[in-house]
Short mmCIF file of C-alpha atoms and ligand atoms in Angstrom, two decimals:
data_model
loop_
_atom_site.label_atom_id
_atom_site.label_comp_id
_atom_site.label_asym_id
_atom_site.label_seq_id
_atom_site.Cartn_x
_atom_site.Cartn_y
_atom_site.Cartn_z
CA UNK W 26 0.00 0.00 0.00
CA UNK W 27 1.85 3.04 -1.23
CA UNK W 28 1.18 6.14 -3.26
CA UNK W 29 1.56 5.82 -7.03
CA UNK W 30 3.21 8.19 -9.51
CA UNK W 31 -0.31 9.04 -10.68
CA UNK W 32 -1.16 10.32 -7.16
CA UNK W 33 1.74 12.79 -7.30
CA UNK W 34 0.81 13.89 -10.83
CA UNK W 35 -2.76 14.47 -9.70
CA UNK W 36 -1.58 16.63 -6.81
CA UNK W 37 0.62 18.71 -9.10
CA UNK W 38 -2.28 19.23 -11.50
CA UNK W 39 -4.61 20.19 -8.65
CA UNK W 40 -2.09 22.77 -7.42
CA UNK W 41 -1.49 24.24 -10.87
CA UNK W 42 -5.22 24.46 -11.50
CA UNK W 43 -5.49 26.90 -8.58
CA UNK W 44 -2.70 29.17 -9.81
CA UNK W 45 -3.21 32.34 -11.80
CA UNK W 46 -2.76 32.00 -15.57
CA UNK W 47 0.90 32.38 -16.56
CA UNK W 48 2.29 30.83 -13.37
CA UNK W 49 5.40 28.91 -12.51
CA UNK W 50 5.64 26.98 -9.24
CA UNK W 51 9.05 26.25 -7.73
CA UNK W 52 9.31 23.72 -4.90
CA UNK W 53 12.81 23.02 -3.53
CA UNK W 54 13.90 19.76 -1.92
CA UNK W 55 15.58 19.53 1.47
CA UNK W 56 19.35 19.40 1.69
CA UNK W 57 21.59 17.08 3.67
CA UNK W 58 22.57 18.36 7.12
CA UNK W 59 25.98 17.75 8.71
CA UNK W 60 25.85 15.92 12.04
CA UNK W 61 29.55 15.95 12.76
CA UNK W 62 32.70 15.93 10.68
CA UNK W 63 32.09 13.96 7.46
CA UNK W 64 28.78 12.50 8.69
CA UNK W 65 25.26 13.64 8.00
CA UNK W 66 21.93 13.28 9.76
CA UNK W 67 19.79 10.71 8.08
CA UNK W 68 18.16 12.55 5.15
CA UNK W 69 14.53 13.63 5.56
CA UNK W 70 12.83 15.04 2.46
CA UNK W 71 10.98 18.35 2.61
CA UNK W 72 7.30 17.54 3.16
CA UNK W 73 5.95 19.89 0.46
CA UNK W 74 8.43 18.53 -2.07
CA UNK W 75 7.63 14.95 -1.10
CA UNK W 76 3.89 15.61 -1.31
CA UNK W 77 4.22 16.77 -4.91
CA UNK W 78 6.95 14.45 -6.17
CA UNK W 79 7.46 11.34 -4.05
CA UNK W 80 11.18 11.86 -4.78
CA UNK W 81 13.54 11.23 -1.90
CA UNK W 82 16.81 12.84 -3.00
CA UNK W 83 18.38 16.07 -1.77
CA UNK W 84 19.50 18.92 -4.03
CA UNK W 85 16.48 18.90 -6.29
CA UNK W 86 13.83 21.38 -7.34
CA UNK W 87 10.42 20.71 -8.83
CA UNK W 88 9.23 23.30 -11.36
CA UNK W 89 5.63 23.35 -12.61
CA UNK W 90 4.11 25.64 -15.17
CA UNK W 91 0.68 26.27 -16.61
CA UNK W 92 1.93 28.30 -19.54
CA UNK W 93 1.09 27.03 -22.99
CA UNK W 94 3.93 27.38 -25.42
CA UNK W 95 2.64 28.02 -28.96
CA UNK W 96 5.59 26.86 -31.01
CA UNK W 97 7.56 30.06 -30.54
CA UNK W 98 10.79 31.33 -29.14
CA UNK W 99 13.29 28.67 -28.22
CA UNK W 100 10.68 25.99 -27.84
CA UNK W 101 11.10 22.90 -29.97
CA UNK W 102 7.49 21.87 -29.43
CA UNK W 103 5.51 21.48 -32.66
CA UNK W 104 2.10 22.11 -31.11
CA UNK W 105 0.80 24.26 -28.32
CA UNK W 106 1.12 22.46 -25.01
CA UNK W 107 1.56 23.32 -21.37
CA UNK W 108 5.19 23.41 -20.27
CA UNK W 109 4.22 21.04 -17.50
CA UNK W 110 6.72 19.71 -15.02
CA UNK W 111 10.49 19.75 -14.74
CA UNK W 112 12.66 18.11 -12.09
CA UNK W 113 16.04 19.65 -11.44
CA UNK W 114 18.05 16.97 -9.68
CA UNK W 115 21.47 15.51 -9.10
CA UNK W 116 22.79 13.84 -12.23
CA UNK W 117 24.22 10.31 -12.00
CA UNK W 118 27.80 10.31 -10.77
CA UNK W 119 29.38 6.87 -10.32
CA UNK W 120 32.09 8.19 -8.01
CA UNK W 121 29.71 10.10 -5.72
CA UNK W 122 27.27 7.18 -5.74
CA UNK W 123 29.95 4.79 -4.47
CA UNK W 124 30.32 7.03 -1.42
CA UNK W 125 26.84 8.40 -0.85
CA UNK W 126 24.36 6.03 -2.45
CA UNK W 127 22.48 5.54 -5.69
CA UNK W 128 20.75 8.39 -7.51
CA UNK W 129 17.71 8.01 -9.72
CA UNK W 130 19.45 9.85 -12.56
CA UNK W 131 18.05 12.17 -15.21
CA UNK W 132 17.21 9.42 -17.72
CA UNK W 133 14.94 7.54 -15.33
CA UNK W 134 13.25 10.57 -13.79
CA UNK W 135 10.45 11.20 -16.34
CA UNK W 136 9.12 7.65 -16.16
CA UNK W 137 9.71 7.18 -12.47
CA UNK W 138 8.44 10.58 -11.25
CA UNK W 139 5.94 11.34 -13.99
CA UNK W 140 7.63 14.64 -14.88
CA UNK W 141 8.00 15.90 -18.43
CA UNK W 142 11.72 16.60 -18.25
CA UNK W 143 14.65 16.31 -15.90
CA UNK W 144 17.74 18.53 -15.78
CA UNK W 145 20.91 18.57 -13.73
CA UNK W 146 20.48 20.81 -10.68
CA UNK W 147 23.85 22.29 -11.64
CA UNK W 148 22.12 23.83 -14.68
CA UNK W 149 19.35 25.50 -12.68
CA UNK W 150 21.17 28.85 -12.53
CA UNK W 151 21.39 28.86 -16.29
CA UNK W 152 17.93 27.50 -17.19
CA UNK W 153 15.72 29.10 -14.58
CA UNK W 154 15.90 32.65 -16.03
CA UNK W 155 14.55 31.29 -19.34
CA UNK W 156 11.78 29.46 -17.53
CA UNK W 157 10.84 32.51 -15.49
CA UNK W 158 10.82 34.62 -18.63
CA UNK W 159 7.61 33.02 -19.85
CA UNK W 160 5.61 33.68 -16.66
CA UNK W 161 3.97 36.54 -14.79
CA UNK W 162 3.61 34.79 -11.43
CA UNK W 163 6.07 32.75 -9.39
CA UNK W 164 4.64 30.58 -6.60
CA UNK W 165 7.38 29.88 -4.09
CA UNK W 166 8.00 29.54 -0.39
CA UNK W 167 10.43 32.38 0.36
CA UNK W 168 12.73 32.12 3.35
CA UNK W 169 12.48 28.36 3.77
CA UNK W 170 15.77 27.32 2.18
CA UNK W 171 18.47 29.97 1.72
CA UNK W 172 19.96 27.95 -1.15
CA UNK W 173 16.67 28.02 -3.08
CA UNK W 174 16.10 31.71 -2.30
CA UNK W 175 19.53 32.40 -3.79
CA UNK W 176 18.76 30.44 -6.98
CA UNK W 177 15.46 32.27 -7.47
CA UNK W 178 16.91 35.71 -6.70
CA UNK W 179 19.80 35.05 -9.06
CA UNK W 180 17.41 34.02 -11.82
CA UNK W 181 15.20 37.09 -11.33
CA UNK W 182 18.29 39.30 -11.32
CA UNK W 183 19.41 37.76 -14.62
CA UNK W 184 15.98 38.39 -16.16
CA UNK W 185 16.03 41.99 -15.01
CA UNK W 186 19.49 42.66 -16.32
CA UNK W 187 19.07 40.89 -19.66
CA UNK W 188 19.81 43.24 -22.55
CA UNK W 189 16.86 44.83 -24.35
CA UNK W 190 14.36 42.84 -22.33
CA UNK W 191 15.43 39.60 -23.99
CA UNK W 192 14.27 38.08 -20.68
CA UNK W 193 11.42 39.56 -18.65
CA UNK W 194 11.16 38.89 -14.94
CA UNK W 195 7.84 37.76 -13.44
CA UNK W 196 5.97 40.60 -11.79
CA UNK W 197 4.45 38.69 -8.84
CA UNK W 198 6.00 36.40 -6.27
CA UNK W 199 3.24 34.57 -4.41
CA UNK W 200 3.53 32.39 -1.31
CA UNK W 201 2.61 28.87 -2.41
CA UNK W 202 2.06 27.70 1.17
CA UNK W 203 -1.61 28.64 1.70
CA UNK W 204 -2.80 26.69 -1.37
CA UNK W 205 -0.47 23.77 -0.96
CA UNK W 206 -1.06 23.44 2.76
CA UNK W 207 -4.81 23.61 2.34
CA UNK W 208 -4.46 20.61 0.03
CA UNK W 209 -2.24 18.76 2.51
CA UNK W 210 -4.71 19.43 5.36
CA UNK W 211 -7.35 17.16 3.78
CA UNK W 212 -6.15 13.58 3.49
CA UNK W 213 -7.14 11.33 0.58
CA UNK W 214 -8.29 7.74 1.04
CA UNK W 215 -4.81 6.55 0.01
CA UNK W 216 -3.13 8.79 2.57
CA UNK W 217 -5.53 7.63 5.27
CA UNK W 218 -4.63 4.00 4.60
CA UNK W 219 -0.96 4.79 5.18
CA UNK W 220 -1.74 6.87 8.25
CA UNK W 221 -3.87 4.06 9.69
CA UNK W 222 -0.96 1.70 9.19
CA UNK W 223 1.47 4.13 10.84
CA UNK W 224 -0.98 4.47 13.74
CA UNK W 225 -1.35 0.70 14.12
CA UNK W 226 2.40 0.07 14.10
CA UNK W 227 2.81 2.82 16.70
CA UNK W 228 -0.02 1.43 18.81
CA UNK W 229 1.70 -1.96 18.86
CA UNK W 230 4.96 -0.31 19.86
CA UNK W 231 3.23 1.29 22.85
CA UNK W 232 1.77 -2.08 23.82
CA UNK W 233 5.22 -3.63 23.59
CA UNK W 234 6.63 -0.95 25.91
CA UNK W 235 3.84 -1.53 28.44
CA UNK W 236 4.46 -5.26 28.35
CA UNK W 237 8.20 -4.99 28.81
CA UNK W 238 8.42 -2.10 31.29
CA UNK W 239 9.43 -2.73 34.86
CA UNK W 240 11.12 -0.75 37.62
CA UNK W 241 14.90 -0.72 37.27
CA UNK W 242 14.87 -0.38 33.50
CA UNK W 243 16.22 2.77 31.89
CA UNK W 244 14.02 5.12 29.90
CA UNK W 245 16.21 4.66 26.81
CA UNK W 246 15.64 0.90 26.96
CA UNK W 247 11.91 1.47 26.47
CA UNK W 248 12.77 3.88 23.68
CA UNK W 249 14.78 1.06 22.06
CA UNK W 250 11.83 -1.35 22.36
CA UNK W 251 9.56 1.20 20.68
CA UNK W 252 12.00 1.79 17.82
CA UNK W 253 12.53 -1.95 17.40
CA UNK W 254 8.81 -2.46 16.90
CA UNK W 255 8.67 0.41 14.39
CA UNK W 256 11.55 -0.94 12.31
CA UNK W 257 10.44 -4.56 12.41
CA UNK W 258 7.18 -3.42 10.85
CA UNK W 259 8.60 -1.41 8.02
CA UNK W 260 8.84 2.01 9.66
CA UNK W 261 12.54 2.66 10.06
CA UNK W 262 12.26 6.09 11.66
CA UNK W 263 10.24 7.72 14.39
CA UNK W 264 8.28 10.74 13.19
CA UNK W 265 9.83 12.85 15.99
CA UNK W 266 12.17 12.32 18.91
CA UNK W 267 10.66 9.71 21.18
CA UNK W 268 9.81 10.87 24.68
CA UNK W 269 10.12 8.38 27.55
CA UNK W 270 9.69 10.30 30.80
CA UNK W 271 9.40 8.50 34.11
CA UNK W 272 8.37 10.14 37.38
CA UNK W 273 8.50 13.90 37.19
CA UNK W 274 10.44 13.79 33.89
CA UNK W 275 6.94 13.38 32.46
CA UNK W 276 6.30 17.02 33.45
CA UNK W 277 8.87 18.21 30.87
CA UNK W 278 6.73 18.45 27.77
CA UNK W 279 9.43 17.65 25.22
CA UNK W 280 11.73 15.53 27.43
CA UNK W 281 13.97 13.53 25.10
CA UNK W 282 17.06 12.78 27.24
CA UNK W 283 15.43 9.45 28.14
CA UNK W 284 18.40 8.76 30.37
CA UNK W 285 16.99 8.01 33.84
CA UNK W 286 16.30 4.75 35.62
CA UNK W 287 12.60 4.02 36.06
CA UNK W 288 11.64 3.70 39.72
CA UNK W 289 9.04 1.51 41.36
CA UNK W 290 5.92 3.63 41.83
CA UNK W 291 6.70 5.89 38.85
CA UNK W 292 4.34 6.56 36.04
CA UNK W 293 6.03 6.37 32.63
CA UNK W 294 4.90 8.76 29.91
CA UNK W 295 5.76 7.64 26.38
CA UNK W 296 5.10 9.92 23.44
CA UNK W 297 6.15 8.06 20.29
CA UNK W 298 4.96 7.58 16.74
CA UNK W 299 6.54 6.12 13.65
CA UNK W 300 6.91 7.67 10.23
CA UNK W 301 5.65 5.57 7.34
CA UNK W 302 6.12 6.73 3.75
CA UNK W 303 6.58 10.20 5.18
CA UNK W 304 3.36 10.14 7.27
CA UNK W 305 3.47 10.51 11.03
CA UNK W 306 1.65 8.85 13.89
CA UNK W 307 1.72 10.58 17.28
CA UNK W 308 0.61 8.63 20.35
CA UNK W 309 1.08 9.22 24.06
CA UNK W 310 0.29 6.75 26.80
CA UNK W 311 1.09 6.96 30.48
CA UNK W 312 1.26 3.81 32.60
CA UNK W 313 2.63 2.63 35.96
CA UNK W 314 6.11 1.07 35.79
CA UNK W 315 5.05 -1.63 38.24
CA UNK W 316 1.75 -2.39 36.53
CA UNK W 317 -0.60 -0.88 39.13
CA UNK W 318 -1.74 2.76 39.39
CA UNK W 319 -1.61 4.27 42.91
CA UNK W 320 -4.74 6.02 44.18
CA UNK W 321 -3.41 9.51 43.38
CA UNK W 322 -2.18 8.43 39.94
CA UNK W 323 -5.57 6.83 39.30
CA UNK W 324 -7.43 10.05 40.18
CA UNK W 325 -5.31 12.21 37.92
CA UNK W 326 -5.25 9.66 35.10
CA UNK W 327 -9.02 9.36 35.01
CA UNK W 328 -9.31 13.12 35.02
CA UNK W 329 -7.11 13.39 31.91
CA UNK W 330 -8.98 10.52 30.28
CA UNK W 331 -12.40 12.05 31.02
CA UNK W 332 -11.17 15.39 29.67
CA UNK W 333 -10.04 13.71 26.46
CA UNK W 334 -13.37 11.89 26.10
CA UNK W 335 -15.23 15.18 26.65
CA UNK W 336 -13.20 16.79 23.87
CA UNK W 337 -13.66 13.88 21.48
CA UNK W 338 -17.47 14.21 21.68
CA UNK W 339 -17.20 17.59 19.96
CA UNK W 340 -14.73 16.79 17.20
CA UNK W 341 -16.62 16.43 13.94
CA UNK W 342 -17.00 18.23 10.62
CA UNK W 343 -18.24 21.80 11.09
CA UNK W 344 -17.02 21.99 14.68
CA UNK W 345 -13.79 23.72 15.68
CA UNK W 346 -10.87 22.40 17.70
CA UNK W 347 -11.68 25.12 20.22
CA UNK W 348 -15.09 23.45 20.86
CA UNK W 349 -13.22 20.33 21.93
CA UNK W 350 -10.76 22.37 23.99
CA UNK W 351 -13.58 24.15 25.84
CA UNK W 352 -15.22 20.84 26.78
CA UNK W 353 -11.86 19.38 27.76
CA UNK W 354 -10.95 22.32 30.02
CA UNK W 355 -14.36 22.39 31.70
CA UNK W 356 -14.04 18.74 32.65
CA UNK W 357 -10.46 19.23 33.77
CA UNK W 358 -11.27 22.27 35.90
CA UNK W 359 -14.16 20.49 37.67
CA UNK W 360 -11.83 17.60 38.47
CA UNK W 361 -8.94 19.77 39.61
CA UNK W 362 -11.22 21.64 42.01
CA UNK W 363 -12.65 18.36 43.34
CA UNK W 364 -9.08 17.12 44.00
CA UNK W 365 -8.21 20.37 45.77
CA UNK W 366 -5.53 21.17 43.21
CA UNK W 367 -7.32 24.32 42.05
CA UNK W 368 -8.98 26.68 44.49
CA UNK W 369 -12.11 28.78 44.01
CA UNK W 370 -15.09 28.19 41.76
CA UNK W 371 -15.20 26.70 38.29
CA UNK W 372 -16.17 30.09 36.86
CA UNK W 373 -13.17 31.74 38.55
CA UNK W 374 -10.77 29.03 37.33
CA UNK W 375 -12.07 29.40 33.77
CA UNK W 376 -11.95 33.18 33.94
CA UNK W 377 -8.42 33.30 35.39
CA UNK W 378 -7.21 30.30 33.41
CA UNK W 379 -5.59 28.94 36.57
CA UNK W 380 -5.69 25.46 35.00
CA UNK W 381 -2.93 26.55 32.63
CA UNK W 382 -0.42 26.00 35.44
CA UNK W 383 -0.97 22.25 34.95
CA UNK W 384 -2.09 21.95 31.31
CA UNK W 385 0.15 24.25 29.33
CA UNK W 386 -0.46 23.22 25.75
CA UNK W 387 -3.31 23.04 23.29
CA UNK W 388 -5.74 20.20 22.69
CA UNK W 389 -3.94 18.90 19.60
CA UNK W 390 -2.63 19.62 16.15
CA UNK W 391 -3.04 18.48 12.58
CA UNK W 392 -1.08 15.38 11.66
CA UNK W 393 0.27 14.27 8.29
CA UNK W 394 3.61 14.49 6.54
CA UNK W 395 4.72 16.70 9.42
CA UNK W 396 3.92 15.62 12.95
CA UNK W 397 2.76 19.18 13.63
CA UNK W 398 1.22 19.27 10.21
CA UNK W 399 0.48 22.25 8.03
CA UNK W 400 -2.96 23.80 7.62
CA UNK W 401 -4.56 26.82 9.20
CA UNK W 402 -6.34 26.88 12.56
CA UNK W 403 -7.55 30.47 12.38
CA UNK W 404 -8.40 32.84 9.57
CA UNK W 405 -9.17 36.52 10.13
CA UNK W 406 -9.26 35.76 13.86
CA UNK W 407 -11.99 33.11 13.39
CA UNK W 408 -11.46 29.44 14.16
CA UNK W 409 -11.40 27.31 11.02
CA UNK W 410 -13.94 24.46 11.20
CA UNK W 411 -12.90 20.85 10.88
CA UNK W 412 -13.64 19.08 7.60
CA UNK W 413 -13.93 15.46 6.50
CA UNK W 414 -10.41 14.14 5.91
CA UNK W 415 -8.65 16.29 8.51
CA UNK W 416 -6.39 14.20 10.75
CA UNK W 417 -5.50 15.61 14.16
CA UNK W 418 -4.27 14.59 17.59
CA UNK W 419 -6.28 14.92 20.78
CA UNK W 420 -3.81 15.12 23.63
CA UNK W 421 -4.78 16.65 26.96
CA UNK W 422 -2.33 16.32 29.82
CA UNK W 423 -1.73 17.26 33.43
CA UNK W 424 1.78 18.10 34.55
CA UNK W 425 2.20 18.67 38.28
CA UNK W 426 5.85 19.08 39.10
CA UNK W 427 7.47 17.99 42.32
CA UNK W 428 7.44 21.52 43.78
CA UNK W 429 3.84 22.38 42.85
CA UNK W 430 1.72 23.85 45.61
CA UNK W 431 -0.87 21.06 45.60
CA UNK W 432 -1.74 18.16 47.91
CA UNK W 433 1.47 16.15 48.33
CA UNK W 434 0.17 12.95 46.78
CA UNK W 435 -0.21 14.67 43.38
CA UNK W 436 3.28 16.20 43.23
CA UNK W 437 5.69 14.90 40.62
CA UNK W 438 3.07 13.35 38.35
CA UNK W 439 2.86 13.99 34.62
CA UNK W 440 0.17 12.39 32.47
CA UNK W 441 -0.73 12.81 28.81
CA UNK W 442 -3.10 10.74 26.72
CA UNK W 443 -2.80 11.32 22.99
CA UNK W 444 -4.77 9.73 20.17
CA UNK W 445 -4.95 10.43 16.44
CA UNK W 446 -8.34 10.88 14.80
CA UNK W 447 -9.65 11.47 11.30
CA UNK W 448 -12.80 13.54 10.78
CA UNK W 449 -15.39 11.47 8.89
CA UNK W 450 -18.83 12.13 7.45
CA UNK W 451 -20.40 10.85 10.65
CA UNK W 452 -18.09 12.24 13.31
CA UNK W 453 -14.58 10.91 13.62
CA UNK W 454 -12.62 7.68 13.68
CA UNK W 455 -9.84 7.03 16.19
CA UNK W 456 -6.82 5.72 14.29
CA UNK W 457 -4.95 4.76 17.45
CA UNK W 458 -7.62 2.68 19.17
CA UNK W 459 -5.30 -0.36 19.17
CA UNK W 460 -3.43 0.69 22.28
CA UNK W 461 -4.98 0.27 25.76
CA UNK W 462 -6.20 3.50 27.30
CA UNK W 463 -8.39 2.93 30.33
CA UNK W 464 -6.79 2.01 33.66
CA UNK W 465 -8.39 -1.44 33.52
CA UNK W 466 -7.09 -2.08 30.00
CA UNK W 467 -3.56 -0.95 30.84
CA UNK W 468 -3.37 -2.89 34.10
CA UNK W 469 -4.81 -6.00 32.43
CA UNK W 470 -2.19 -5.91 29.65
CA UNK W 471 0.65 -5.43 32.10
CA UNK W 472 -0.71 -8.13 34.44
CA UNK W 473 -1.10 -10.57 31.57
CA UNK W 474 2.52 -10.08 30.69
CA UNK W 475 3.74 -10.43 34.31
CA UNK W 476 1.70 -13.64 34.73
CA UNK W 477 3.20 -15.00 31.53
CA UNK W 478 6.76 -14.14 32.66
CA UNK W 479 6.14 -15.73 36.08
CA UNK W 480 4.93 -18.94 34.40
CA UNK W 481 8.02 -18.99 32.21
CA UNK W 482 10.26 -18.45 35.24
CA UNK W 483 8.62 -21.32 37.18
CA UNK W 484 8.86 -23.60 34.15
CA UNK W 485 12.60 -22.87 33.96
CA UNK W 486 12.98 -23.44 37.70
CA UNK W 487 11.31 -26.89 37.44
CA UNK W 488 13.27 -28.06 34.42
N1 LIG T 17 4.93 14.40 19.95
C1 LIG T 17 4.79 15.79 19.85
C2 LIG T 17 3.43 16.18 20.16
O1 LIG T 17 2.70 15.43 20.74
O2 LIG T 17 2.97 17.21 19.77
MN1 MN T 18 1.05 15.56 19.34
MN1 MN T 19 2.95 13.37 20.83
#
C-alpha cells in the first residue's frame, strides 16, 4: 500500500489548477545536514516537495508551469502544449554514488516521477531565467531554504538585467504555502490508509513498551523497544524524537534525554509515533512502571482521560478544535477543584485560566507528513472548522511538578493521553484505538505479561 506516480501527478495538477494564468511553481527539496565531521543526519525530504513528487533525493527542485507554449521562441514543441513539469536533480555520478548512495538519474526521472523533463540541478542557474521569462507569477516559499532563495533571486536578477528585455522577470512572487497546505490538510483515502498503518504500528509499539516495562529499566531501553517495533514493521524512523519520561520527567513536555532509571511507583509517559512513507503517527500513553496505578495516579489519570473523552465528543465536521478544547478544560477544571488542586469556583478558574499551570499546551494539532502538520487553525481571527479528511491529535495532559503547591500525593506526576483521529462524514474515527487506554485495559495488559513471565520463570525453575 503506497502512493503511485499518478497520485503525485494528480496533486501537481490540482495545485497548478489553482494558480493564476501564466504561473510557474518552484518547490525546492531539502538538503543534507551535517551531524559531525564527514557524517550527515539521516536525510529527511521536505514535506511539500515529497507531497508533490514522491522523490527522496536532496538537491532537487520541482518546477511546474501552466503556460502554454505556442511553437515560438526557443521551444522545440511542434504544437501548443503546457510546459508542465520539470525536475532539477542531481545527475548520476558513479564516483559520488559509491560514497553516498544511488541516484535516480536524469534518464529515469520522467518515467519514475511522472515529470515531463529532468535537468541537472547544476544547470538551474542557467535554465531558470529562461523558464521565469515566460511567466507573470512565481509561486514559491520564500525564506524556507536559503539555497533556493539564492537560486530564485539570481534568476530574477538575470531576467532583469538581460539586454533589451530579452528576458522579462515575473511581476508577482506569491507564497505557495496557503494553497499547498490547504491541500495537505485534507487527506485522501490513500493517505488515510498509510496513516492508519502508521498508527497501528505505533499502537503496537506502545503495547510492547507496556508489556516490557518494569522498575529498574532505563528510559532509553523502552525507547529502544519502541524503535525496534517500528523498524520490524517497516517504519525505520520515528516521526519525531521519542519521549520516555518516568516520574517527574513526564512534566517536561518535550523531554527527550530518556536517560533516567525508572523507579518503582513511577508513572512512565511515552510519546512516540513512527513515520511511514513520510506520514506521522503521534501517540502518548502513560502507565505505571510496576503495573498498578496508585490512588493519586488513578485520580489524575481518570481526570485526563475524562477530559479527552469530553473533547472527542465535539470533534466532527463543522465543529472547531476550540469546541473540543472548551469541553476538555471544563471537565479538567471540575476535576482539579474536586481534587483540591485548584482553588475557588469553576467560573473563577475558567476566567483566570488557573488550569494553565498544569495543562500548558493546546488540545492537539493536525497530523500528516509533518507531525505538527500544516494547515490553518484560524483565519481573520476566526477558528477554522474541521472538515472530512482532517487528521488531528487529541492530547490533553496534566503536569504537576514535584514543587507544585498542591496536595502532596499529586506532586511529581505527569500524564498525557494522545490519540490520532480522522474527521469522517459521521463524526470521527480514532486511528490509534489499538493501544490500551483505560486504567483497567492498561493494568490487564501489564498483568497478563507479568503472569506469563512468572509462568516462564517457574517452568525454567522446574526443568
Ligand atoms: N509528539 C509531539 C506532540 O505530541 O505534539
Ligand atoms: Mn502531538
Ligand atoms: Mn505526541
